[in-house]
Amino acid sequence: MSFQDMLSALRSHWRAELLVIVLIVASMAGWLALQPRTYTAAARTYVSFSADAGSGTDAGTDAKASGKTASGTQTDADSSMQYQPTDYVSQQLQLIPALVTTPAVLDDVAKTMNVPSEDLRDDVSAYVSDSYFIMIEAKGADPQRAAAIANAVSDSLSDQLASRTRNTANLYIPSHLRLSVVERAKVPQRPTSPNVKARMAIGVVAALACAFFVGILLELTDNKVRGASQIQRMLGIPILGTVPKSSVISSRCPSIVNAPASMESEAIRRLALNLTFVTPDRDELSNVFVVASCGASEGKTSLSIELAAAFAEQGRKVLLVGTDMRHPTIARRLGVEEQVGLSHLLTGQVDMATAVSRYWKPNLHVLPAGKRVANPSLIINSKSMSDFLHLVSKEYDWVILDTEPLRVANDALVFAKAGAKMVFVVAQGLATRHQLRDVDREMESIGIEPVGAVLNLDRVSKSETRAYGSYYHDAGRSRSAERPDGKVPAAGGDLR
């Protein structure tokens, strides 16, 4: 799947992706709202050094180890003034945070706060922030209590380091280390846990990732044709037009007759005009269009009727032929005579004038399929059919052939092989990609390429409908193109 395909898939499944994003973000927000808030207060302390503290053994040893001048010698008098901590003392600084959780420090705090020292152990911590700065933190659900604990622990730790009594709490800490409180803990105004911004950012990223995978998964599992780009990509033919899904087109009367100013009528006129562009040179059967589709109910017959009306509106002489002898519907849709038709004409039972009826305009003629026959393929492949096509292509400006779906019979391919121009109709959300691939392989194997495809039953958004209606103020008005009373015109009878 290319990058363009992924973008197309994400656009086509945007509703499902938006639902996934909303659900994940809302779930994360709800989870964060239920989490208990934890406040953290911190006291900042500074560690200093005193060479004369304690017994003097540690200070003297450290001073001799570290108090050297550039020449390598140092006097005892100068040692107290230029004292610098050795690496050993620096390592001892890392041990001071461990004193915070010892009973020697927490017992006094527990007595002050009137709580067991064991309860304080998990809420108190310390770390060396800079060279000699130690941060003492306390956390809890109550911000004021957290600040009070942090201050009490820093005071208790300072007392332990200043004590001259060596006990198990400060036995391994040099006696010359001193702790001074630089900044006492303040009452925190915002909770430190949970980190709402960070968690929500993670939730949004996770929601976007899940939405992306859902969109790709739906695209891979969805076998329906959803857009014109898919048709063009699978069949390799241009898209001649897009016809919206509307009751105006599926009614018993063409939209150009019943609602000439509607958006549906304009879509049909655009399609008819594009068909004249793709067949500029008039050669044998180049003015004969066979309208085909993969399956039933894709709007093939409706589109054939609409195209015939659009060409007739231009003043062209048009013949609409129903070649579907297995399931004839044109006569019933238009209300013309269906007792005789193409099957009677090709078998010599009637002549052309008897079989053809006028509809709407004098230049729009309709030849229904006629009665059902036992084997329609014999008639479609007969010499009589070939002679008929050549005859009507010379007599009419445009000839429209309505055929069976290709999944039922390949009559449309027979007409296309004879020279007629195929217009392939694909219904959005109804035709499957599997069907398109099968038809494409079949057409490629016999050397047939449609002049173009039409995306039918397209779901037009309300905004597009409103935009068209605002441009044409009477777009929604249904009226007859010829009769002022607004009634649908009936058939004009036969040609006799």
Short mmCIF file of C-alpha atoms in Angstrom, two decimals:
data_model
loop_
_atom_site.label_atom_id
_atom_site.label_comp_id
_atom_site.label_asym_id
_atom_site.label_seq_id
_atom_site.Cartn_x
_atom_site.Cartn_y
_atom_site.Cartn_z
CA MET A 1 0.00 0.00 0.00
CA SER A 2 1.47 3.30 -1.12
CA PHE A 3 1.46 6.52 0.86
CA GLN A 4 -1.29 7.88 -1.39
CA ASP A 5 -3.38 4.76 -0.72
CA MET A 6 -2.96 5.20 3.01
CA LEU A 7 -4.08 8.81 2.84
CA SER A 8 -7.10 7.78 0.79
CA ALA A 9 -7.91 5.03 3.31
CA LEU A 10 -7.67 7.46 6.24
CA ARG A 11 -9.97 9.92 4.49
CA SER A 12 -12.56 7.28 3.62
CA HIS A 13 -12.77 5.93 7.19
CA TRP A 14 -12.49 9.24 9.06
CA ARG A 15 -15.68 8.69 11.04
CA ALA A 16 -14.42 5.46 12.59
CA GLU A 17 -11.02 7.04 13.25
CA LEU A 18 -12.61 10.06 14.92
CA LEU A 19 -14.70 7.74 17.10
CA VAL A 20 -11.55 5.87 18.20
CA ILE A 21 -9.78 9.13 19.06
CA VAL A 22 -12.73 10.43 21.07
CA LEU A 23 -13.13 7.17 22.98
CA ILE A 24 -9.45 6.88 23.89
CA VAL A 25 -9.05 10.54 24.86
CA ALA A 26 -12.27 10.47 26.89
CA SER A 27 -11.19 7.25 28.62
CA MET A 28 -7.82 8.75 29.49
CA ALA A 29 -9.46 11.93 30.81
CA GLY A 30 -11.88 9.88 32.92
CA TRP A 31 -9.08 7.72 34.31
CA LEU A 32 -7.03 10.78 35.23
CA ALA A 33 -10.04 12.35 36.92
CA LEU A 34 -10.38 9.30 39.19
CA GLN A 35 -6.71 9.18 40.16
CA PRO A 36 -5.80 10.54 43.63
CA ARG A 37 -3.81 13.77 43.61
CA THR A 38 -0.34 13.73 45.15
CA TYR A 39 1.46 16.92 46.21
CA THR A 40 5.24 17.17 46.60
CA ALA A 41 7.00 19.75 48.81
CA ALA A 42 10.79 20.18 48.74
CA ALA A 43 13.25 21.81 51.13
CA ARG A 44 16.66 22.81 49.79
CA THR A 45 19.67 22.27 52.03
CA TYR A 46 23.39 22.98 51.73
CA VAL A 47 26.20 20.76 52.99
CA SER A 48 29.23 22.56 54.43
CA PHE A 49 32.44 21.33 56.03
CA SER A 50 34.04 22.06 59.39
CA ALA A 51 37.62 20.88 59.97
CA ASP A 52 37.49 21.26 63.78
CA ALA A 53 34.34 19.28 64.34
CA GLY A 54 34.27 15.95 66.10
CA SER A 55 37.43 14.35 67.41
CA GLY A 56 39.57 15.96 64.79
CA THR A 57 40.86 12.69 63.42
CA ASP A 58 38.60 12.69 60.39
CA ALA A 59 39.14 16.37 59.70
CA GLY A 60 42.92 16.10 59.99
CA THR A 61 43.07 13.05 57.81
CA ASP A 62 40.87 14.62 55.15
CA ALA A 63 42.75 17.85 55.29
CA LYS A 64 46.09 16.13 54.82
CA ALA A 65 44.69 14.12 51.97
CA SER A 66 43.17 17.06 50.19
CA GLY A 67 44.79 20.27 51.43
CA LYS A 68 47.69 20.54 49.02
CA THR A 69 49.07 23.55 47.34
CA ALA A 70 50.46 23.68 43.86
CA SER A 71 53.88 22.81 45.35
CA GLY A 72 52.46 19.69 47.02
CA THR A 73 52.80 20.89 50.72
CA GLN A 74 50.30 22.49 53.11
CA THR A 75 50.56 23.60 56.76
CA ASP A 76 47.94 22.80 59.41
CA ALA A 77 47.16 26.49 59.82
CA ASP A 78 46.49 26.94 56.14
CA SER A 79 44.46 23.72 56.02
CA SER A 80 41.56 25.19 57.99
CA MET A 81 41.31 28.15 55.63
CA GLN A 82 41.79 26.44 52.25
CA TYR A 83 40.02 23.19 53.05
CA GLN A 84 38.51 21.33 50.05
CA PRO A 85 36.61 18.00 50.28
CA THR A 86 38.33 14.91 48.99
CA ASP A 87 36.71 12.40 46.67
CA TYR A 88 36.12 10.33 49.77
CA VAL A 89 34.08 13.10 51.36
CA SER A 90 32.21 13.66 48.11
CA GLN A 91 31.27 10.01 48.17
CA GLN A 92 30.03 10.48 51.72
CA LEU A 93 27.69 13.16 50.45
CA GLN A 94 25.86 10.49 48.46
CA LEU A 95 25.19 8.67 51.74
CA ILE A 96 23.40 11.58 53.36
CA PRO A 97 20.09 11.00 51.44
CA ALA A 98 20.04 7.50 52.91
CA LEU A 99 19.85 9.04 56.41
CA VAL A 100 16.49 10.60 55.60
CA THR A 101 14.60 7.31 55.92
CA THR A 102 16.40 6.07 59.03
CA PRO A 103 14.59 5.92 62.38
CA ALA A 104 17.10 8.37 63.88
CA VAL A 105 15.72 11.08 61.56
CA LEU A 106 12.11 10.02 61.17
CA ASP A 107 11.38 9.25 64.84
CA ASP A 108 11.55 12.92 65.82
CA VAL A 109 9.45 13.86 62.81
CA ALA A 110 6.91 11.16 63.65
CA LYS A 111 6.55 12.51 67.17
CA THR A 112 6.09 16.03 65.85
CA MET A 113 3.52 14.99 63.23
CA ASN A 114 1.93 12.43 65.58
CA VAL A 115 2.16 9.61 63.02
CA PRO A 116 4.11 6.31 62.98
CA SER A 117 7.58 6.64 61.47
CA GLU A 118 6.88 3.67 59.17
CA ASP A 119 4.16 5.70 57.47
CA LEU A 120 6.65 8.46 56.69
CA ARG A 121 9.28 6.24 55.11
CA ASP A 122 7.48 5.89 51.77
CA ASP A 123 6.59 9.57 51.62
CA VAL A 124 10.07 11.02 52.21
CA SER A 125 13.09 11.02 49.91
CA ALA A 126 16.25 13.05 49.25
CA TYR A 127 18.80 13.47 46.50
CA VAL A 128 21.93 15.51 45.75
CA SER A 129 20.84 18.17 43.29
CA ASP A 130 24.17 19.97 42.77
CA SER A 131 27.64 19.59 44.21
CA TYR A 132 26.68 20.32 47.84
CA PHE A 133 22.95 20.92 47.65
CA ILE A 134 20.55 18.26 48.86
CA MET A 135 16.83 18.37 48.17
CA ILE A 136 14.56 16.80 50.77
CA GLU A 137 11.10 15.97 49.41
CA ALA A 138 7.88 14.85 51.06
CA LYS A 139 4.73 13.85 49.22
CA GLY A 140 1.15 13.30 50.24
CA ALA A 141 -2.48 13.98 49.48
CA ASP A 142 -2.44 17.09 51.73
CA PRO A 143 -0.13 19.85 50.38
CA GLN A 144 0.25 21.56 53.77
CA ARG A 145 1.15 18.31 55.49
CA ALA A 146 3.71 17.54 52.76
CA ALA A 147 5.42 20.90 53.30
CA ALA A 148 5.43 20.41 57.07
CA ILE A 149 7.02 16.95 56.77
CA ALA A 150 9.71 18.20 54.38
CA ASN A 151 10.68 20.99 56.76
CA ALA A 152 10.61 18.71 59.80
CA VAL A 153 12.81 16.10 58.07
CA SER A 154 15.36 18.73 56.97
CA ASP A 155 15.56 20.04 60.55
CA SER A 156 15.93 16.54 61.98
CA LEU A 157 18.62 15.61 59.47
CA SER A 158 20.50 18.82 60.21
CA ASP A 159 20.42 18.00 63.94
CA GLN A 160 21.74 14.50 63.34
CA LEU A 161 24.72 15.73 61.34
CA ALA A 162 25.49 18.42 63.91
CA SER A 163 25.32 15.95 66.80
CA ARG A 164 28.66 15.11 68.38
CA THR A 165 27.32 11.71 69.44
CA ARG A 166 28.20 9.05 66.90
CA ASN A 167 25.41 6.53 66.59
CA THR A 168 24.25 4.02 64.00
CA ALA A 169 22.59 6.77 62.06
CA ASN A 170 25.63 8.94 61.43
CA LEU A 171 28.50 6.62 62.24
CA TYR A 172 29.70 6.38 58.63
CA ILE A 173 29.27 10.07 57.83
CA PRO A 174 32.32 12.33 58.41
CA SER A 175 31.82 14.41 61.52
CA HIS A 176 32.85 17.61 59.74
CA LEU A 177 29.77 17.63 57.44
CA ARG A 178 27.10 20.19 58.34
CA LEU A 179 23.62 20.68 56.86
CA SER A 180 22.06 24.12 56.54
CA VAL A 181 18.50 24.76 55.33
CA VAL A 182 18.77 27.21 52.45
CA GLU A 183 15.13 27.24 51.37
CA ARG A 184 12.33 25.86 53.42
CA ALA A 185 9.55 23.88 51.76
CA LYS A 186 6.54 25.83 50.60
CA VAL A 187 2.99 24.57 50.31
CA PRO A 188 2.63 23.24 46.70
CA GLN A 189 -0.19 24.75 44.68
CA ARG A 190 -0.46 22.05 42.01
CA PRO A 191 -0.29 18.27 42.31
CA THR A 192 2.76 16.54 40.94
CA SER A 193 0.95 13.27 40.35
CA PRO A 194 -0.67 12.37 38.15
CA ASN A 195 1.00 14.51 35.51
CA VAL A 196 -2.16 15.43 33.63
CA LYS A 197 -0.48 17.17 30.69
CA ALA A 198 2.04 14.40 30.08
CA ARG A 199 -0.57 11.64 30.46
CA MET A 200 -3.01 13.41 28.16
CA ALA A 201 -0.26 13.94 25.60
CA ILE A 202 0.49 10.23 25.72
CA GLY A 203 -3.22 9.50 25.42
CA VAL A 204 -3.58 11.73 22.36
CA VAL A 205 -0.57 10.13 20.67
CA ALA A 206 -1.93 6.68 21.47
CA ALA A 207 -5.36 7.68 20.14
CA LEU A 208 -3.86 8.94 16.87
CA ALA A 209 -1.82 5.77 16.47
CA CYS A 210 -4.85 3.57 17.17
CA ALA A 211 -6.98 5.61 14.78
CA PHE A 212 -4.34 5.19 12.08
CA PHE A 213 -4.23 1.42 12.51
CA VAL A 214 -8.03 1.21 12.63
CA GLY A 215 -8.27 3.15 9.37
CA ILE A 216 -5.72 0.90 7.64
CA LEU A 217 -7.38 -2.22 9.06
CA LEU A 218 -10.81 -1.13 7.86
CA GLU A 219 -9.36 -0.40 4.44
CA LEU A 220 -7.77 -3.84 4.21
CA THR A 221 -10.91 -5.64 5.35
CA ASP A 222 -13.39 -3.46 3.43
CA ASN A 223 -14.16 -5.02 0.05
CA LYS A 224 -16.58 -2.31 -1.08
CA VAL A 225 -15.74 0.41 -3.58
CA ARG A 226 -15.86 3.71 -1.72
CA GLY A 227 -14.53 6.31 -4.11
CA ALA A 228 -13.67 7.30 -7.66
CA SER A 229 -9.93 7.00 -7.02
CA GLN A 230 -10.32 3.29 -6.27
CA ILE A 231 -12.15 2.73 -9.56
CA GLN A 232 -9.53 4.61 -11.52
CA ARG A 233 -6.73 2.75 -9.78
CA MET A 234 -8.24 -0.72 -10.29
CA LEU A 235 -9.58 -0.35 -13.85
CA GLY A 236 -7.04 2.13 -15.18
CA ILE A 237 -9.71 4.21 -16.94
CA PRO A 238 -10.76 7.85 -16.48
CA ILE A 239 -13.69 8.88 -14.33
CA LEU A 240 -16.24 10.56 -16.57
CA GLY A 241 -18.53 11.73 -13.81
CA THR A 242 -20.07 11.23 -10.41
CA VAL A 243 -23.81 10.83 -10.00
CA PRO A 244 -25.29 11.47 -6.54
CA LYS A 245 -27.60 9.08 -4.77
CA SER A 246 -31.04 10.64 -5.09
CA SER A 247 -34.67 9.69 -5.40
CA VAL A 248 -34.88 12.15 -8.29
CA ILE A 249 -32.73 9.89 -10.44
CA SER A 250 -34.28 6.63 -9.31
CA SER A 251 -37.84 7.84 -9.97
CA ARG A 252 -40.01 6.79 -12.91
CA CYS A 253 -39.07 9.92 -14.83
CA PRO A 254 -35.59 11.21 -15.78
CA SER A 255 -34.32 13.99 -13.56
CA ILE A 256 -33.73 16.20 -16.60
CA VAL A 257 -37.46 15.95 -17.34
CA ASN A 258 -38.75 16.04 -13.78
CA ALA A 259 -36.23 18.41 -12.14
CA PRO A 260 -34.12 20.10 -14.81
CA ALA A 261 -32.57 22.65 -12.42
CA SER A 262 -31.52 20.10 -9.82
CA MET A 263 -27.97 19.15 -8.90
CA GLU A 264 -28.66 15.62 -10.17
CA SER A 265 -29.58 16.92 -13.61
CA GLU A 266 -26.40 18.95 -13.80
CA ALA A 267 -24.35 15.85 -12.95
CA ILE A 268 -26.03 13.94 -15.81
CA ARG A 269 -25.46 16.81 -18.26
CA ARG A 270 -21.80 16.94 -17.29
CA LEU A 271 -21.48 13.19 -17.86
CA ALA A 272 -23.16 13.41 -21.27
CA LEU A 273 -20.87 16.25 -22.29
CA ASN A 274 -17.78 14.32 -21.18
CA LEU A 275 -18.90 11.37 -23.31
CA THR A 276 -18.93 13.60 -26.38
CA PHE A 277 -15.38 14.67 -25.52
CA VAL A 278 -14.01 11.12 -25.30
CA THR A 279 -15.50 10.22 -28.73
CA PRO A 280 -14.61 13.22 -30.89
CA ASP A 281 -13.98 11.22 -34.07
CA ARG A 282 -17.04 9.64 -35.63
CA ASP A 283 -16.24 6.16 -36.91
CA GLU A 284 -18.18 2.92 -37.06
CA LEU A 285 -20.33 2.47 -33.92
CA SER A 286 -18.46 5.28 -32.15
CA ASN A 287 -21.81 6.91 -31.32
CA VAL A 288 -23.11 3.71 -29.69
CA PHE A 289 -22.66 3.61 -25.91
CA VAL A 290 -23.16 0.38 -24.01
CA VAL A 291 -23.81 1.00 -20.31
CA ALA A 292 -22.49 -1.87 -18.18
CA SER A 293 -21.94 -2.73 -14.53
CA CYS A 294 -20.61 -5.61 -12.47
CA GLY A 295 -23.77 -6.45 -10.57
CA ALA A 296 -27.43 -5.60 -10.31
CA SER A 297 -28.91 -2.55 -8.57
CA GLU A 298 -25.92 -0.34 -9.41
CA GLY A 299 -28.06 2.14 -11.34
CA LYS A 300 -27.13 0.99 -14.84
CA THR A 301 -30.66 1.27 -16.27
CA SER A 302 -31.35 4.58 -14.54
CA LEU A 303 -28.12 6.02 -15.93
CA SER A 304 -28.97 4.80 -19.44
CA ILE A 305 -32.33 6.60 -19.27
CA GLU A 306 -30.75 9.76 -17.87
CA LEU A 307 -28.07 9.87 -20.57
CA ALA A 308 -30.64 9.41 -23.33
CA ALA A 309 -32.68 12.32 -21.93
CA ALA A 310 -29.56 14.49 -21.62
CA PHE A 311 -28.57 13.91 -25.25
CA ALA A 312 -32.15 14.53 -26.37
CA GLU A 313 -32.18 17.81 -24.44
CA GLN A 314 -29.26 18.93 -26.63
CA GLY A 315 -31.47 18.46 -29.69
CA ARG A 316 -29.72 15.26 -30.79
CA LYS A 317 -31.62 12.31 -32.22
CA VAL A 318 -31.29 9.58 -29.60
CA LEU A 319 -32.29 5.92 -29.43
CA LEU A 320 -32.48 4.15 -26.07
CA VAL A 321 -32.33 0.37 -26.53
CA GLY A 322 -33.11 -2.19 -23.85
CA THR A 323 -30.99 -5.26 -24.58
CA ASP A 324 -31.60 -6.93 -21.20
CA MET A 325 -33.96 -9.70 -22.33
CA ARG A 326 -33.54 -11.61 -19.08
CA HIS A 327 -34.92 -8.85 -16.86
CA PRO A 328 -36.39 -6.06 -19.04
CA THR A 329 -37.17 -2.86 -17.10
CA ILE A 330 -36.93 0.16 -19.43
CA ALA A 331 -40.50 -0.04 -20.73
CA ARG A 332 -41.87 -0.37 -17.23
CA ARG A 333 -39.72 2.51 -15.93
CA LEU A 334 -40.78 4.90 -18.69
CA GLY A 335 -44.34 3.69 -19.13
CA VAL A 336 -43.97 2.86 -22.85
CA GLU A 337 -45.37 -0.07 -24.77
CA GLU A 338 -43.63 -3.29 -23.74
CA GLN A 339 -45.57 -5.85 -25.75
CA VAL A 340 -43.12 -5.51 -28.63
CA GLY A 341 -39.45 -4.64 -28.60
CA LEU A 342 -35.95 -5.64 -29.62
CA SER A 343 -36.58 -9.38 -29.47
CA HIS A 344 -39.56 -9.03 -31.85
CA LEU A 345 -37.60 -6.74 -34.16
CA LEU A 346 -34.56 -9.01 -34.49
CA THR A 347 -36.72 -12.10 -35.08
CA GLY A 348 -38.62 -10.33 -37.88
CA GLN A 349 -41.97 -10.19 -36.09
CA VAL A 350 -42.30 -6.37 -36.30
CA ASP A 351 -40.62 -3.56 -38.16
CA MET A 352 -38.63 -0.67 -36.74
CA ALA A 353 -41.52 1.78 -36.79
CA THR A 354 -43.71 -0.55 -34.76
CA ALA A 355 -41.10 -1.49 -32.15
CA VAL A 356 -39.82 2.03 -31.38
CA SER A 357 -41.79 4.58 -29.30
CA ARG A 358 -41.29 8.29 -28.71
CA TYR A 359 -40.75 9.66 -25.21
CA TRP A 360 -40.78 13.25 -23.96
CA LYS A 361 -39.37 14.79 -27.15
CA PRO A 362 -39.80 13.84 -30.79
CA ASN A 363 -36.06 13.17 -31.04
CA LEU A 364 -35.96 10.71 -28.11
CA HIS A 365 -36.89 7.18 -29.18
CA VAL A 366 -37.15 4.12 -26.98
CA LEU A 367 -36.79 0.50 -28.06
CA PRO A 368 -37.59 -1.80 -25.11
CA ALA A 369 -36.22 -5.32 -24.84
CA GLY A 370 -39.54 -6.99 -25.59
CA LYS A 371 -40.59 -10.37 -24.30
CA ARG A 372 -38.21 -12.73 -22.59
CA VAL A 373 -36.62 -15.37 -24.75
CA ALA A 374 -35.16 -18.78 -23.90
CA ASN A 375 -31.60 -17.98 -24.94
CA PRO A 376 -30.90 -14.23 -25.23
CA SER A 377 -27.22 -14.83 -26.02
CA LEU A 378 -28.16 -16.28 -29.42
CA ILE A 379 -29.96 -13.07 -30.35
CA ILE A 380 -27.22 -10.80 -28.98
CA ASN A 381 -24.54 -12.64 -30.97
CA SER A 382 -26.64 -12.92 -34.13
CA LYS A 383 -26.01 -11.23 -37.46
CA SER A 384 -29.37 -9.51 -37.06
CA MET A 385 -28.07 -7.70 -33.99
CA SER A 386 -24.89 -6.65 -35.77
CA ASP A 387 -26.88 -5.32 -38.74
CA PHE A 388 -29.22 -3.53 -36.37
CA LEU A 389 -26.37 -1.74 -34.58
CA HIS A 390 -24.83 -0.54 -37.81
CA LEU A 391 -28.21 0.65 -39.04
CA VAL A 392 -29.15 2.68 -35.97
CA SER A 393 -25.64 4.13 -35.60
CA LYS A 394 -26.13 5.76 -39.01
CA GLU A 395 -29.70 6.86 -38.39
CA TYR A 396 -29.24 8.32 -34.88
CA ASP A 397 -26.78 10.77 -33.40
CA TRP A 398 -26.47 8.74 -30.18
CA VAL A 399 -27.50 5.19 -29.33
CA ILE A 400 -27.64 4.04 -25.68
CA LEU A 401 -27.65 0.29 -24.95
CA ASP A 402 -28.85 -0.92 -21.55
CA THR A 403 -27.48 -4.42 -20.89
CA GLU A 404 -27.43 -7.12 -18.24
CA PRO A 405 -24.91 -6.94 -15.41
CA LEU A 406 -21.62 -8.59 -16.33
CA ARG A 407 -22.02 -11.04 -13.46
CA VAL A 408 -25.17 -12.33 -15.21
CA ALA A 409 -24.05 -12.29 -18.83
CA ASN A 410 -21.29 -10.80 -20.95
CA ASP A 411 -23.59 -9.21 -23.54
CA ALA A 412 -22.00 -5.82 -22.86
CA LEU A 413 -18.60 -7.23 -23.82
CA VAL A 414 -20.08 -8.53 -27.07
CA PHE A 415 -21.29 -5.05 -27.99
CA ALA A 416 -17.97 -3.49 -26.95
CA LYS A 417 -16.04 -6.02 -29.01
CA ALA A 418 -18.19 -5.13 -32.01
CA GLY A 419 -17.14 -1.48 -31.67
CA ALA A 420 -19.57 0.13 -29.21
CA LYS A 421 -18.07 2.39 -26.52
CA MET A 422 -18.46 0.96 -23.03
CA VAL A 423 -19.39 3.17 -20.09
CA PHE A 424 -18.77 1.31 -16.84
CA VAL A 425 -21.06 2.12 -13.91
CA VAL A 426 -19.85 1.43 -10.36
CA ALA A 427 -22.15 2.02 -7.38
CA GLN A 428 -20.47 3.42 -4.28
CA GLY A 429 -20.72 1.06 -1.34
CA LEU A 430 -22.40 -1.66 -3.43
CA ALA A 431 -19.85 -2.88 -5.95
CA THR A 432 -16.95 -4.88 -4.54
CA ARG A 433 -13.29 -4.65 -5.38
CA HIS A 434 -13.24 -8.38 -6.00
CA GLN A 435 -15.86 -7.96 -8.72
CA LEU A 436 -13.95 -5.09 -10.32
CA ARG A 437 -10.76 -7.14 -10.42
CA ASP A 438 -12.54 -10.07 -12.06
CA VAL A 439 -14.18 -7.85 -14.68
CA ASP A 440 -10.92 -6.03 -15.33
CA ARG A 441 -9.09 -9.32 -15.96
CA GLU A 442 -11.85 -10.49 -18.28
CA MET A 443 -11.87 -7.25 -20.30
CA GLU A 444 -8.09 -7.26 -20.52
CA SER A 445 -8.02 -10.83 -21.76
CA ILE A 446 -10.33 -10.05 -24.70
CA GLY A 447 -8.86 -6.63 -25.45
CA ILE A 448 -11.70 -4.34 -24.31
CA GLU A 449 -11.14 -1.02 -22.57
CA PRO A 450 -14.09 1.14 -21.49
CA VAL A 451 -14.00 4.80 -22.46
CA GLY A 452 -14.54 5.67 -18.83
CA ALA A 453 -16.29 4.92 -15.56
CA VAL A 454 -19.07 6.58 -13.62
CA LEU A 455 -19.28 6.57 -9.82
CA ASN A 456 -22.97 6.16 -9.11
CA LEU A 457 -24.95 6.52 -5.88
CA ASP A 458 -22.37 8.92 -4.50
CA ARG A 459 -23.25 10.20 -1.02
CA VAL A 460 -23.30 13.96 -1.37
CA SER A 461 -22.84 15.96 1.82
CA LYS A 462 -25.49 18.43 2.97
CA SER A 463 -23.02 21.27 2.60
CA GLU A 464 -22.63 20.53 -1.12
CA THR A 465 -26.37 20.40 -1.57
CA ARG A 466 -26.81 23.71 0.24
CA ALA A 467 -24.04 25.29 -1.80
CA TYR A 468 -25.73 24.28 -5.03
CA GLY A 469 -29.12 25.39 -3.76
CA SER A 470 -27.79 28.79 -2.75
CA TYR A 471 -26.38 29.29 -6.23
CA TYR A 472 -29.53 28.15 -8.00
CA HIS A 473 -32.41 29.38 -5.86
CA ASP A 474 -34.85 27.05 -7.58
CA ALA A 475 -32.66 23.94 -7.41
CA GLY A 476 -35.13 22.06 -5.22
CA ARG A 477 -38.18 22.96 -7.34
CA SER A 478 -39.53 20.03 -9.31
CA ARG A 479 -41.14 21.04 -12.54
CA SER A 480 -41.63 19.74 -16.03
CA ALA A 481 -39.31 21.03 -18.71
CA GLU A 482 -42.04 21.27 -21.27
CA ARG A 483 -45.44 21.42 -19.57
CA PRO A 484 -46.49 24.31 -17.29
CA ASP A 485 -48.76 22.11 -15.16
CA GLY A 486 -45.73 20.22 -13.79
CA LYS A 487 -47.04 16.77 -14.73
CA VAL A 488 -44.65 14.11 -15.99
CA PRO A 489 -44.99 13.74 -19.79
CA ALA A 490 -46.26 10.42 -21.03
CA ALA A 491 -44.89 8.41 -23.89
CA GLY A 492 -45.49 9.84 -27.34
CA GLY A 493 -46.65 6.63 -28.96
CA ASP A 494 -45.03 4.68 -31.76
CA LEU A 495 -43.53 6.07 -34.96
CA ARG A 496 -46.26 5.06 -37.34
#
